[in-house]
Coordinates of C-alpha atoms in Angstrom, one line a residue:
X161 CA 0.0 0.0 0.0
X162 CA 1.5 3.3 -0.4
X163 CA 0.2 6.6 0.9
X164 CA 0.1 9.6 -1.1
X165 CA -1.3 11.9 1.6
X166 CA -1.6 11.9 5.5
X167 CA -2.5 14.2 8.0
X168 CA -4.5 14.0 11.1
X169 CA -8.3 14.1 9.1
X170 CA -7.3 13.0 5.8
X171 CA -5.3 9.5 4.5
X172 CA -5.2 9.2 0.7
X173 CA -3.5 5.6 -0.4
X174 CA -3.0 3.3 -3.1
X175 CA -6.3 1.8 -1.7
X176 CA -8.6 4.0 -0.2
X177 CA -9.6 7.9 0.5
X178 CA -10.5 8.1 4.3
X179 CA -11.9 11.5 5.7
X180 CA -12.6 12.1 9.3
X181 CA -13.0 8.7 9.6
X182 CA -15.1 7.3 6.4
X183 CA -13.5 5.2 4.2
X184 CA -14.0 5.5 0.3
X185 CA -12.3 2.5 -1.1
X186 CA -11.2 3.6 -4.6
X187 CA -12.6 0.7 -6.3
X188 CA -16.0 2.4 -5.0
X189 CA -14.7 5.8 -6.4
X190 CA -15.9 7.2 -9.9
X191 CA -15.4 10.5 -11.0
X192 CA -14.0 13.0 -8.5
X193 CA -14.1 16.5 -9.1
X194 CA -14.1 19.9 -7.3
X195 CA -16.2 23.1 -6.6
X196 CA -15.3 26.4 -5.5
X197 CA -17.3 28.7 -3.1
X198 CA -17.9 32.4 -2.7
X199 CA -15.2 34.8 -2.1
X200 CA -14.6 35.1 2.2
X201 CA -15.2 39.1 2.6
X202 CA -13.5 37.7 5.9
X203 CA -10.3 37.2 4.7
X204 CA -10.5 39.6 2.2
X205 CA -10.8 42.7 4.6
X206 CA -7.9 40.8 6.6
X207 CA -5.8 41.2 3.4
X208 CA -7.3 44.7 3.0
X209 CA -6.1 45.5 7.1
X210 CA -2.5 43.8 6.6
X211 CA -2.2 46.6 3.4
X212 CA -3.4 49.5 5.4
X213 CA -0.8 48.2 8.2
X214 CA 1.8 48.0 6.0
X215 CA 1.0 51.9 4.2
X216 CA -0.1 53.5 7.5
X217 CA 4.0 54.2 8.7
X218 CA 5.1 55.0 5.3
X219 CA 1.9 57.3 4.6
X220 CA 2.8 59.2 7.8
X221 CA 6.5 60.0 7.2
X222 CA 5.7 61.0 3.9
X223 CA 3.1 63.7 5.7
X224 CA 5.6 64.5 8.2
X225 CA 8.0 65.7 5.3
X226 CA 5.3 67.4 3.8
X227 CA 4.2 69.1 6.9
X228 CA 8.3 70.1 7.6
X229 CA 8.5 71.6 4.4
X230 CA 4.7 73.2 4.6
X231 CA 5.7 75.1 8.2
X232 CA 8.9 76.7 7.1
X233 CA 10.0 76.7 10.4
X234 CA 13.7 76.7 11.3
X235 CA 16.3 74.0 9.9
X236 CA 16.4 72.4 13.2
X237 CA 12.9 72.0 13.8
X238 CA 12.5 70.9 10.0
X239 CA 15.3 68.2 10.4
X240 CA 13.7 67.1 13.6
X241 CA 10.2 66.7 11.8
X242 CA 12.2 64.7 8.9
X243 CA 14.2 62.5 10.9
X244 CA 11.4 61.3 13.2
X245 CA 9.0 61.1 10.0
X246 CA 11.6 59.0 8.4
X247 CA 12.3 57.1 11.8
X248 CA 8.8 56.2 11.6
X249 CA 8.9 55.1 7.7
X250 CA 12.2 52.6 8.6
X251 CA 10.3 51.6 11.5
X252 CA 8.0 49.5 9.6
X253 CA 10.9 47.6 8.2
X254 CA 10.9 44.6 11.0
X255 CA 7.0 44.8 11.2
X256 CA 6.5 45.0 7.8
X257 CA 8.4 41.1 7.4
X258 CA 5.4 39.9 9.8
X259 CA 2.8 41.4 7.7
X260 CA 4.2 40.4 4.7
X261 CA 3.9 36.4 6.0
X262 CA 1.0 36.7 7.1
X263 CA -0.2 38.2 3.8
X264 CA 1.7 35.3 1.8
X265 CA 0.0 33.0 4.1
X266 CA -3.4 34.4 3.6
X267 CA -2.7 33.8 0.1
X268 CA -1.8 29.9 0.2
X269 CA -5.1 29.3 2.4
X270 CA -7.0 31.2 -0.4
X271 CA -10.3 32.9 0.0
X272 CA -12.6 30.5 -0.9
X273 CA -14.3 27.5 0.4
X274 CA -13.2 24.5 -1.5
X275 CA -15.4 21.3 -1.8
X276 CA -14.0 17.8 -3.3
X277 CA -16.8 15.6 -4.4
X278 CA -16.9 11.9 -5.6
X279 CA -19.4 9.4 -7.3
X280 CA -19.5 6.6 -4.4
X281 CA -21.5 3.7 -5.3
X282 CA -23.2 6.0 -7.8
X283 CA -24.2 8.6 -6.0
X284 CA -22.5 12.0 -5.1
X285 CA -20.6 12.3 -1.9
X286 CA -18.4 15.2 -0.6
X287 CA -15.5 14.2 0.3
X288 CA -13.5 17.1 1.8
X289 CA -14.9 21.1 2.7
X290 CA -12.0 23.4 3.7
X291 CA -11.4 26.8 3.3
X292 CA -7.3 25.9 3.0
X293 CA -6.4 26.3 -0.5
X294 CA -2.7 24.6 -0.1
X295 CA -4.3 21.6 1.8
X296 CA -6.9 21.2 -0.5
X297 CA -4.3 21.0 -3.7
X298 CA -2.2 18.8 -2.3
X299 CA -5.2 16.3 -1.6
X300 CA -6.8 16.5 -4.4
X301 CA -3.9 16.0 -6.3
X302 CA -2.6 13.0 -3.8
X303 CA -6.0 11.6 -5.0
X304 CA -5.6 12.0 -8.5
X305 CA -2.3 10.1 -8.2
X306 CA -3.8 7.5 -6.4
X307 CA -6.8 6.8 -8.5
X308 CA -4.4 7.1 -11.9
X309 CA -2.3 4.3 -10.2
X310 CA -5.3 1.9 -9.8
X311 CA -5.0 -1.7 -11.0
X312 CA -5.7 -1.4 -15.1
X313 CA -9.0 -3.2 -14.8
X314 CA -10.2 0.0 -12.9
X315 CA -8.5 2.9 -14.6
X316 CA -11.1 3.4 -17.3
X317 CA -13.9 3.6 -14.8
X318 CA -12.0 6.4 -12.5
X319 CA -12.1 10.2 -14.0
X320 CA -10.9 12.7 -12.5
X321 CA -12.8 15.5 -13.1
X322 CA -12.3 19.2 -13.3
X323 CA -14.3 22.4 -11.1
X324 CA -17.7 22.6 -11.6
X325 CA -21.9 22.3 -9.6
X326 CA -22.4 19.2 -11.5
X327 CA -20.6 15.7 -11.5
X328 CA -19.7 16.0 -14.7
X329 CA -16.5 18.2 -15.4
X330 CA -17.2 22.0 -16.9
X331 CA -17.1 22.2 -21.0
X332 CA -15.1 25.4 -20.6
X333 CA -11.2 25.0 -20.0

């Protein structure tokens, strides 16, 4: 038997898909394929927070220039307004490497709800719901290696299908 993908809810071998438990043999599997949600406003306005984060410091030294040049007040006071403006503009530097990952990681879990379905003893069962878009891709394609290394006696009968409501794949590309 060899395993294609393991974690603590989902197993994917050579002979079986097993969720949270259930057990899909893929001998039982037909076509497989996947759907797409709506858009999380959720995680989009966390994307949208983690860019206002990372402008906010920079917007304000840019202002605090602005507003040392706009007072015309002495050179010191001017070169104190500029330094601290720009102190705050490097300041994001070591923040802005946080926010930055957790931006890149907002982007590997995606912002959608992702579904896999599956024709089990012909009728349509989802398999996996997740919101993780990295998780999900390794899955489903852990299953599609799986169910293209079934015995050849079964390989016509699994398909692997593409996105789509139905459980027939999409006609578009």
């Amino acid at each position: 038997m060899i395993t294609y993908y393991d974690d603590r809810s989902v197993q994917v071998t050579s002979t079986a898909v097993r969720v949270d438990g259930r057990s899909y043999p893929l001998a039982e599997l037909g076509m497989v394929w996947h759907r797409r949600g709506d858009r999380s406003w959720r995680v989009l306005a966390g994307r949208g927070a983690i860019g206002a984060a990372l402008a906010g410091p920079l917007v304000a030294a840019v202002l605090g220039i602005g507003l040392a040049v706009w007072l015309h007040r002495s050179a010191v006071v001017t070169i104190a307004i500029v330094g601290a403006s720009v102190l705050v503009g490097l300041g994001i530097g070591p923040l802005a490497d946080v926010l930055f990952e957790h931006l890149d990681r907002s982007y590997a879990r995606g912002s959608r709800e992702l579904e896999m379905w599956a024709r089990w003893r012909g009728r349509p069962v989802r398999l996996l719901h997740t919101g993780d878009a990295l998780r999900f891709g390794q899955i489903y394609r852990a299953v599609q290696r799986a169910m293209e290394s079934a015995p050849a006696g079964r390989r016509g009968q699994n398909v692997i299908g593409t996105s789509g409501s139905s459980p027939r794949p999409r006609s578009r590309p």
